[in-house]
Amino acid sequence: MKRALALVAALGLTLAACDSPAPVRLGPDGKPLPTVHRISSFENNRVTYTMLDSVNQLRQAAGAAPIELNSQLTAAAATHARDMHVQNRPWHFGSDGSSPLDRVARTGYPGQMLGENISETFETELETLAAWMEQKDTRDVILDRRARYMGFAWYQEDGGKVWWTLLMGS
C-alpha cells in the first residue's frame, strides 16, 4: 500500500513539473499584454459580492460607512454597461443621450445618484477596482461618505473585453 501511494505521489509530482506557465507576452510599450478573463455564468454572484466586499473594505479603511447593493442602481449600471458596448466607447452618456442621472431616475431609485465609475478593459473586477482607486475622481466616488448604496454590473463581449459600471447613491 505504501509503495502504491509513493508511486502515485511521484507520478503526480512528475506531471506537475511538466506543466510550465505560459510565457508573459509583452506589448510594444514593454508592459504585459492583457489576458482574457472570462466571467462564467457561475461567477456572476461571486464577481458582484467580491466587488461589494472589496469596496466596503476600502471604505472602512477610509473611515466611511459600509454600503449595500441596490437593485435599481444595479439595473441602471447594467443598462449602461451594455450600452457602452453597443457604442464601443467608455463614456458616461447613453446612446440616447442619457446621463447617469437620467438612467438612475428611469429605474425609480428614490435617493440621490452620487457618482458613476466606468471602464473598458480585459481586467478582472479587482484589477478594475484597483485602477479606479488610483485616480482621484473615481476613488472619490467609491469613498463618498454620503453613499449608502451601490449598483454594479458589467457586460462581457465574446472576445473577452468587459465593460464595467459602478454607481453610488445616497
PDB file of C-alpha atoms in Angstrom:
ATOM      1  CA  MET A   1       0.000   0.000   0.000  1.00  0.00           C
ATOM      2  CA  LYS A   2       2.821   2.379   0.900  1.00  0.00           C
ATOM      3  CA  ARG A   3       4.548   1.586  -2.366  1.00  0.00           C
ATOM      4  CA  ALA A   4       1.374   2.401  -4.356  1.00  0.00           C
ATOM      5  CA  LEU A   5       0.956   5.730  -2.539  1.00  0.00           C
ATOM      6  CA  ALA A   6       4.608   6.599  -3.155  1.00  0.00           C
ATOM      7  CA  LEU A   7       4.201   5.734  -6.830  1.00  0.00           C
ATOM      8  CA  VAL A   8       1.064   7.899  -7.150  1.00  0.00           C
ATOM      9  CA  ALA A   9       2.796  10.796  -5.365  1.00  0.00           C
ATOM     10  CA  ALA A  10       5.865  10.514  -7.596  1.00  0.00           C
ATOM     11  CA  LEU A  11       3.675  10.395 -10.694  1.00  0.00           C
ATOM     12  CA  GLY A  12       1.767  13.475  -9.530  1.00  0.00           C
ATOM     13  CA  LEU A  13       4.981  15.422  -8.938  1.00  0.00           C
ATOM     14  CA  THR A  14       6.315  14.395 -12.332  1.00  0.00           C
ATOM     15  CA  LEU A  15       3.164  15.557 -14.087  1.00  0.00           C
ATOM     16  CA  ALA A  16       3.115  18.817 -12.124  1.00  0.00           C
ATOM     17  CA  ALA A  17       6.683  19.542 -13.221  1.00  0.00           C
ATOM     18  CA  CYS A  18       5.668  19.119 -16.878  1.00  0.00           C
ATOM     19  CA  ASP A  19       3.169  21.971 -16.714  1.00  0.00           C
ATOM     20  CA  SER A  20       5.163  25.163 -17.180  1.00  0.00           C
ATOM     21  CA  PRO A  21       3.404  28.528 -17.002  1.00  0.00           C
ATOM     22  CA  ALA A  22       2.622  30.281 -20.242  1.00  0.00           C
ATOM     23  CA  PRO A  23       5.189  32.947 -21.096  1.00  0.00           C
ATOM     24  CA  VAL A  24       4.118  36.519 -20.493  1.00  0.00           C
ATOM     25  CA  ARG A  25       3.631  38.350 -23.779  1.00  0.00           C
ATOM     26  CA  LEU A  26       4.759  41.971 -23.833  1.00  0.00           C
ATOM     27  CA  GLY A  27       3.324  44.773 -25.918  1.00  0.00           C
ATOM     28  CA  PRO A  28       5.320  47.455 -27.759  1.00  0.00           C
ATOM     29  CA  ASP A  29       5.334  49.559 -24.583  1.00  0.00           C
ATOM     30  CA  GLY A  30       7.064  46.751 -22.663  1.00  0.00           C
ATOM     31  CA  LYS A  31       4.008  46.096 -20.490  1.00  0.00           C
ATOM     32  CA  PRO A  32       2.311  42.705 -20.347  1.00  0.00           C
ATOM     33  CA  LEU A  33      -0.489  42.301 -22.876  1.00  0.00           C
ATOM     34  CA  PRO A  34      -3.925  41.764 -21.328  1.00  0.00           C
ATOM     35  CA  THR A  35      -5.142  38.248 -20.894  1.00  0.00           C
ATOM     36  CA  VAL A  36      -8.761  37.352 -21.411  1.00  0.00           C
ATOM     37  CA  HIS A  37     -10.631  36.734 -18.174  1.00  0.00           C
ATOM     38  CA  ARG A  38     -13.916  35.026 -18.967  1.00  0.00           C
ATOM     39  CA  ILE A  39     -16.698  35.563 -16.460  1.00  0.00           C
ATOM     40  CA  SER A  40     -18.829  32.430 -16.453  1.00  0.00           C
ATOM     41  CA  SER A  41     -22.494  32.456 -15.518  1.00  0.00           C
ATOM     42  CA  PHE A  42     -21.495  30.592 -12.345  1.00  0.00           C
ATOM     43  CA  GLU A  43     -19.278  33.531 -11.344  1.00  0.00           C
ATOM     44  CA  ASN A  44     -21.895  36.299 -11.597  1.00  0.00           C
ATOM     45  CA  ASN A  45     -22.706  36.414  -7.895  1.00  0.00           C
ATOM     46  CA  ARG A  46     -19.067  35.923  -6.888  1.00  0.00           C
ATOM     47  CA  VAL A  47     -17.946  38.874  -9.016  1.00  0.00           C
ATOM     48  CA  THR A  48     -20.700  41.105  -7.645  1.00  0.00           C
ATOM     49  CA  TYR A  49     -20.104  40.242  -4.000  1.00  0.00           C
ATOM     50  CA  THR A  50     -16.320  40.352  -4.361  1.00  0.00           C
ATOM     51  CA  MET A  51     -16.705  43.925  -5.597  1.00  0.00           C
ATOM     52  CA  LEU A  52     -19.126  44.838  -2.806  1.00  0.00           C
ATOM     53  CA  ASP A  53     -16.899  43.327  -0.105  1.00  0.00           C
ATOM     54  CA  SER A  54     -13.792  44.975  -1.546  1.00  0.00           C
ATOM     55  CA  VAL A  55     -15.445  48.386  -1.795  1.00  0.00           C
ATOM     56  CA  ASN A  56     -16.628  48.051   1.802  1.00  0.00           C
ATOM     57  CA  GLN A  57     -13.116  47.142   2.962  1.00  0.00           C
ATOM     58  CA  LEU A  58     -11.725  50.225   1.216  1.00  0.00           C
ATOM     59  CA  ARG A  59     -14.477  52.392   2.680  1.00  0.00           C
ATOM     60  CA  GLN A  60     -13.849  51.014   6.177  1.00  0.00           C
ATOM     61  CA  ALA A  61     -10.127  51.764   5.848  1.00  0.00           C
ATOM     62  CA  ALA A  62     -11.038  55.332   4.869  1.00  0.00           C
ATOM     63  CA  GLY A  63     -13.485  55.712   7.776  1.00  0.00           C
ATOM     64  CA  ALA A  64     -16.612  55.637   5.584  1.00  0.00           C
ATOM     65  CA  ALA A  65     -19.760  53.653   6.356  1.00  0.00           C
ATOM     66  CA  PRO A  66     -20.393  50.378   4.521  1.00  0.00           C
ATOM     67  CA  ILE A  67     -22.727  50.309   1.542  1.00  0.00           C
ATOM     68  CA  GLU A  68     -25.312  47.803   0.313  1.00  0.00           C
ATOM     69  CA  LEU A  69     -26.201  46.625  -3.158  1.00  0.00           C
ATOM     70  CA  ASN A  70     -29.272  48.275  -4.623  1.00  0.00           C
ATOM     71  CA  SER A  71     -31.246  46.597  -7.393  1.00  0.00           C
ATOM     72  CA  GLN A  72     -32.318  49.867  -9.031  1.00  0.00           C
ATOM     73  CA  LEU A  73     -28.756  51.220  -9.192  1.00  0.00           C
ATOM     74  CA  THR A  74     -27.608  47.826 -10.464  1.00  0.00           C
ATOM     75  CA  ALA A  75     -30.262  47.925 -13.210  1.00  0.00           C
ATOM     76  CA  ALA A  76     -29.028  51.364 -14.305  1.00  0.00           C
ATOM     77  CA  ALA A  77     -25.423  50.094 -14.232  1.00  0.00           C
ATOM     78  CA  ALA A  78     -26.318  47.028 -16.315  1.00  0.00           C
ATOM     79  CA  THR A  79     -28.124  49.144 -18.898  1.00  0.00           C
ATOM     80  CA  HIS A  80     -25.124  51.418 -19.250  1.00  0.00           C
ATOM     81  CA  ALA A  81     -22.520  48.637 -19.387  1.00  0.00           C
ATOM     82  CA  ARG A  82     -24.338  47.057 -22.330  1.00  0.00           C
ATOM     83  CA  ASP A  83     -24.902  50.440 -23.978  1.00  0.00           C
ATOM     84  CA  MET A  84     -21.184  51.281 -23.801  1.00  0.00           C
ATOM     85  CA  HIS A  85     -20.537  48.003 -25.623  1.00  0.00           C
ATOM     86  CA  VAL A  86     -23.089  48.951 -28.295  1.00  0.00           C
ATOM     87  CA  GLN A  87     -21.458  52.373 -28.690  1.00  0.00           C
ATOM     88  CA  ASN A  88     -17.979  50.827 -28.483  1.00  0.00           C
ATOM     89  CA  ARG A  89     -16.716  53.579 -26.217  1.00  0.00           C
ATOM     90  CA  PRO A  90     -16.434  54.089 -22.484  1.00  0.00           C
ATOM     91  CA  TRP A  91     -18.210  57.279 -21.588  1.00  0.00           C
ATOM     92  CA  HIS A  92     -20.912  58.464 -19.244  1.00  0.00           C
ATOM     93  CA  PHE A  93     -23.617  59.186 -21.826  1.00  0.00           C
ATOM     94  CA  GLY A  94     -26.031  56.671 -23.259  1.00  0.00           C
ATOM     95  CA  SER A  95     -26.668  56.147 -26.955  1.00  0.00           C
ATOM     96  CA  ASP A  96     -29.948  58.004 -26.413  1.00  0.00           C
ATOM     97  CA  GLY A  97     -28.100  60.984 -24.886  1.00  0.00           C
ATOM     98  CA  SER A  98     -28.976  59.974 -21.322  1.00  0.00           C
ATOM     99  CA  SER A  99     -26.773  60.932 -18.404  1.00  0.00           C
ATOM    100  CA  PRO A 100     -26.132  58.770 -15.333  1.00  0.00           C
ATOM    101  CA  LEU A 101     -28.769  60.852 -13.531  1.00  0.00           C
ATOM    102  CA  ASP A 102     -31.315  60.089 -16.265  1.00  0.00           C
ATOM    103  CA  ARG A 103     -30.627  56.348 -16.181  1.00  0.00           C
ATOM    104  CA  VAL A 104     -30.897  56.174 -12.392  1.00  0.00           C
ATOM    105  CA  ALA A 105     -34.148  58.194 -12.429  1.00  0.00           C
ATOM    106  CA  ARG A 106     -35.636  55.788 -15.006  1.00  0.00           C
ATOM    107  CA  THR A 107     -35.247  52.917 -12.548  1.00  0.00           C
ATOM    108  CA  GLY A 108     -37.279  54.755  -9.902  1.00  0.00           C
ATOM    109  CA  TYR A 109     -34.352  54.994  -7.488  1.00  0.00           C
ATOM    110  CA  PRO A 110     -35.581  57.289  -4.683  1.00  0.00           C
ATOM    111  CA  GLY A 111     -32.170  58.516  -3.477  1.00  0.00           C
ATOM    112  CA  GLN A 112     -29.551  60.774  -4.977  1.00  0.00           C
ATOM    113  CA  MET A 113     -27.110  59.366  -7.527  1.00  0.00           C
ATOM    114  CA  LEU A 114     -23.670  60.428  -6.288  1.00  0.00           C
ATOM    115  CA  GLY A 115     -21.309  59.175  -8.972  1.00  0.00           C
ATOM    116  CA  GLU A 116     -20.574  56.674 -11.704  1.00  0.00           C
ATOM    117  CA  ASN A 117     -17.339  54.833 -12.500  1.00  0.00           C
ATOM    118  CA  ILE A 118     -16.897  53.103 -15.839  1.00  0.00           C
ATOM    119  CA  SER A 119     -14.209  51.036 -17.504  1.00  0.00           C
ATOM    120  CA  GLU A 120     -13.487  49.213 -20.745  1.00  0.00           C
ATOM    121  CA  THR A 121     -10.906  46.529 -20.044  1.00  0.00           C
ATOM    122  CA  PHE A 122      -9.848  42.906 -20.111  1.00  0.00           C
ATOM    123  CA  GLU A 123      -9.112  43.102 -16.373  1.00  0.00           C
ATOM    124  CA  THR A 124     -10.932  41.399 -13.516  1.00  0.00           C
ATOM    125  CA  GLU A 125     -13.254  43.249 -11.158  1.00  0.00           C
ATOM    126  CA  LEU A 126     -10.488  43.641  -8.558  1.00  0.00           C
ATOM    127  CA  GLU A 127      -7.970  44.926 -11.100  1.00  0.00           C
ATOM    128  CA  THR A 128     -10.607  47.393 -12.284  1.00  0.00           C
ATOM    129  CA  LEU A 129     -11.309  48.494  -8.701  1.00  0.00           C
ATOM    130  CA  ALA A 130      -7.574  48.972  -8.124  1.00  0.00           C
ATOM    131  CA  ALA A 131      -7.360  51.147 -11.241  1.00  0.00           C
ATOM    132  CA  TRP A 132     -10.335  53.227 -10.043  1.00  0.00           C
ATOM    133  CA  MET A 133      -8.649  53.688  -6.662  1.00  0.00           C
ATOM    134  CA  GLU A 134      -5.516  55.066  -8.358  1.00  0.00           C
ATOM    135  CA  GLN A 135      -7.428  58.036  -9.807  1.00  0.00           C
ATOM    136  CA  LYS A 136      -8.735  60.773  -7.514  1.00  0.00           C
ATOM    137  CA  ASP A 137     -12.068  61.318  -9.276  1.00  0.00           C
ATOM    138  CA  THR A 138     -13.055  57.640  -9.404  1.00  0.00           C
ATOM    139  CA  ARG A 139     -11.659  56.999  -5.902  1.00  0.00           C
ATOM    140  CA  ASP A 140     -13.808  59.871  -4.592  1.00  0.00           C
ATOM    141  CA  VAL A 141     -16.933  58.178  -5.997  1.00  0.00           C
ATOM    142  CA  ILE A 142     -16.112  54.924  -4.184  1.00  0.00           C
ATOM    143  CA  LEU A 143     -15.239  56.608  -0.888  1.00  0.00           C
ATOM    144  CA  ASP A 144     -18.033  59.244  -0.891  1.00  0.00           C
ATOM    145  CA  ARG A 145     -19.170  59.361   2.748  1.00  0.00           C
ATOM    146  CA  ARG A 146     -22.750  60.155   1.697  1.00  0.00           C
ATOM    147  CA  ALA A 147     -23.057  56.845  -0.174  1.00  0.00           C
ATOM    148  CA  ARG A 148     -25.239  54.120   1.301  1.00  0.00           C
ATOM    149  CA  TYR A 149     -25.953  52.071  -1.827  1.00  0.00           C
ATOM    150  CA  MET A 150     -24.055  50.715  -4.808  1.00  0.00           C
ATOM    151  CA  GLY A 151     -25.106  49.425  -8.192  1.00  0.00           C
ATOM    152  CA  PHE A 152     -22.607  47.293 -10.057  1.00  0.00           C
ATOM    153  CA  ALA A 153     -22.792  45.487 -13.392  1.00  0.00           C
ATOM    154  CA  TRP A 154     -20.803  44.533 -16.449  1.00  0.00           C
ATOM    155  CA  TYR A 155     -21.160  43.330 -19.991  1.00  0.00           C
ATOM    156  CA  GLN A 156     -18.576  40.954 -21.459  1.00  0.00           C
ATOM    157  CA  GLU A 157     -18.063  40.707 -25.195  1.00  0.00           C
ATOM    158  CA  ASP A 158     -17.376  37.393 -26.931  1.00  0.00           C
ATOM    159  CA  GLY A 159     -13.726  38.452 -27.343  1.00  0.00           C
ATOM    160  CA  GLY A 160     -13.391  38.916 -23.581  1.00  0.00           C
ATOM    161  CA  LYS A 161     -13.492  42.708 -23.230  1.00  0.00           C
ATOM    162  CA  VAL A 162     -15.504  43.759 -20.194  1.00  0.00           C
ATOM    163  CA  TRP A 163     -17.484  46.980 -19.835  1.00  0.00           C
ATOM    164  CA  TRP A 164     -17.811  47.766 -16.100  1.00  0.00           C
ATOM    165  CA  THR A 165     -20.199  50.264 -14.469  1.00  0.00           C
ATOM    166  CA  LEU A 166     -20.394  51.147 -10.779  1.00  0.00           C
ATOM    167  CA  LEU A 167     -22.937  53.628  -9.406  1.00  0.00           C
ATOM    168  CA  MET A 168     -23.078  55.058  -5.893  1.00  0.00           C
ATOM    169  CA  GLY A 169     -26.178  56.565  -4.317  1.00  0.00           C
ATOM    170  CA  SER A 170     -27.356  58.050  -1.051  1.00  0.00           C
TER     171      SER A 170
END
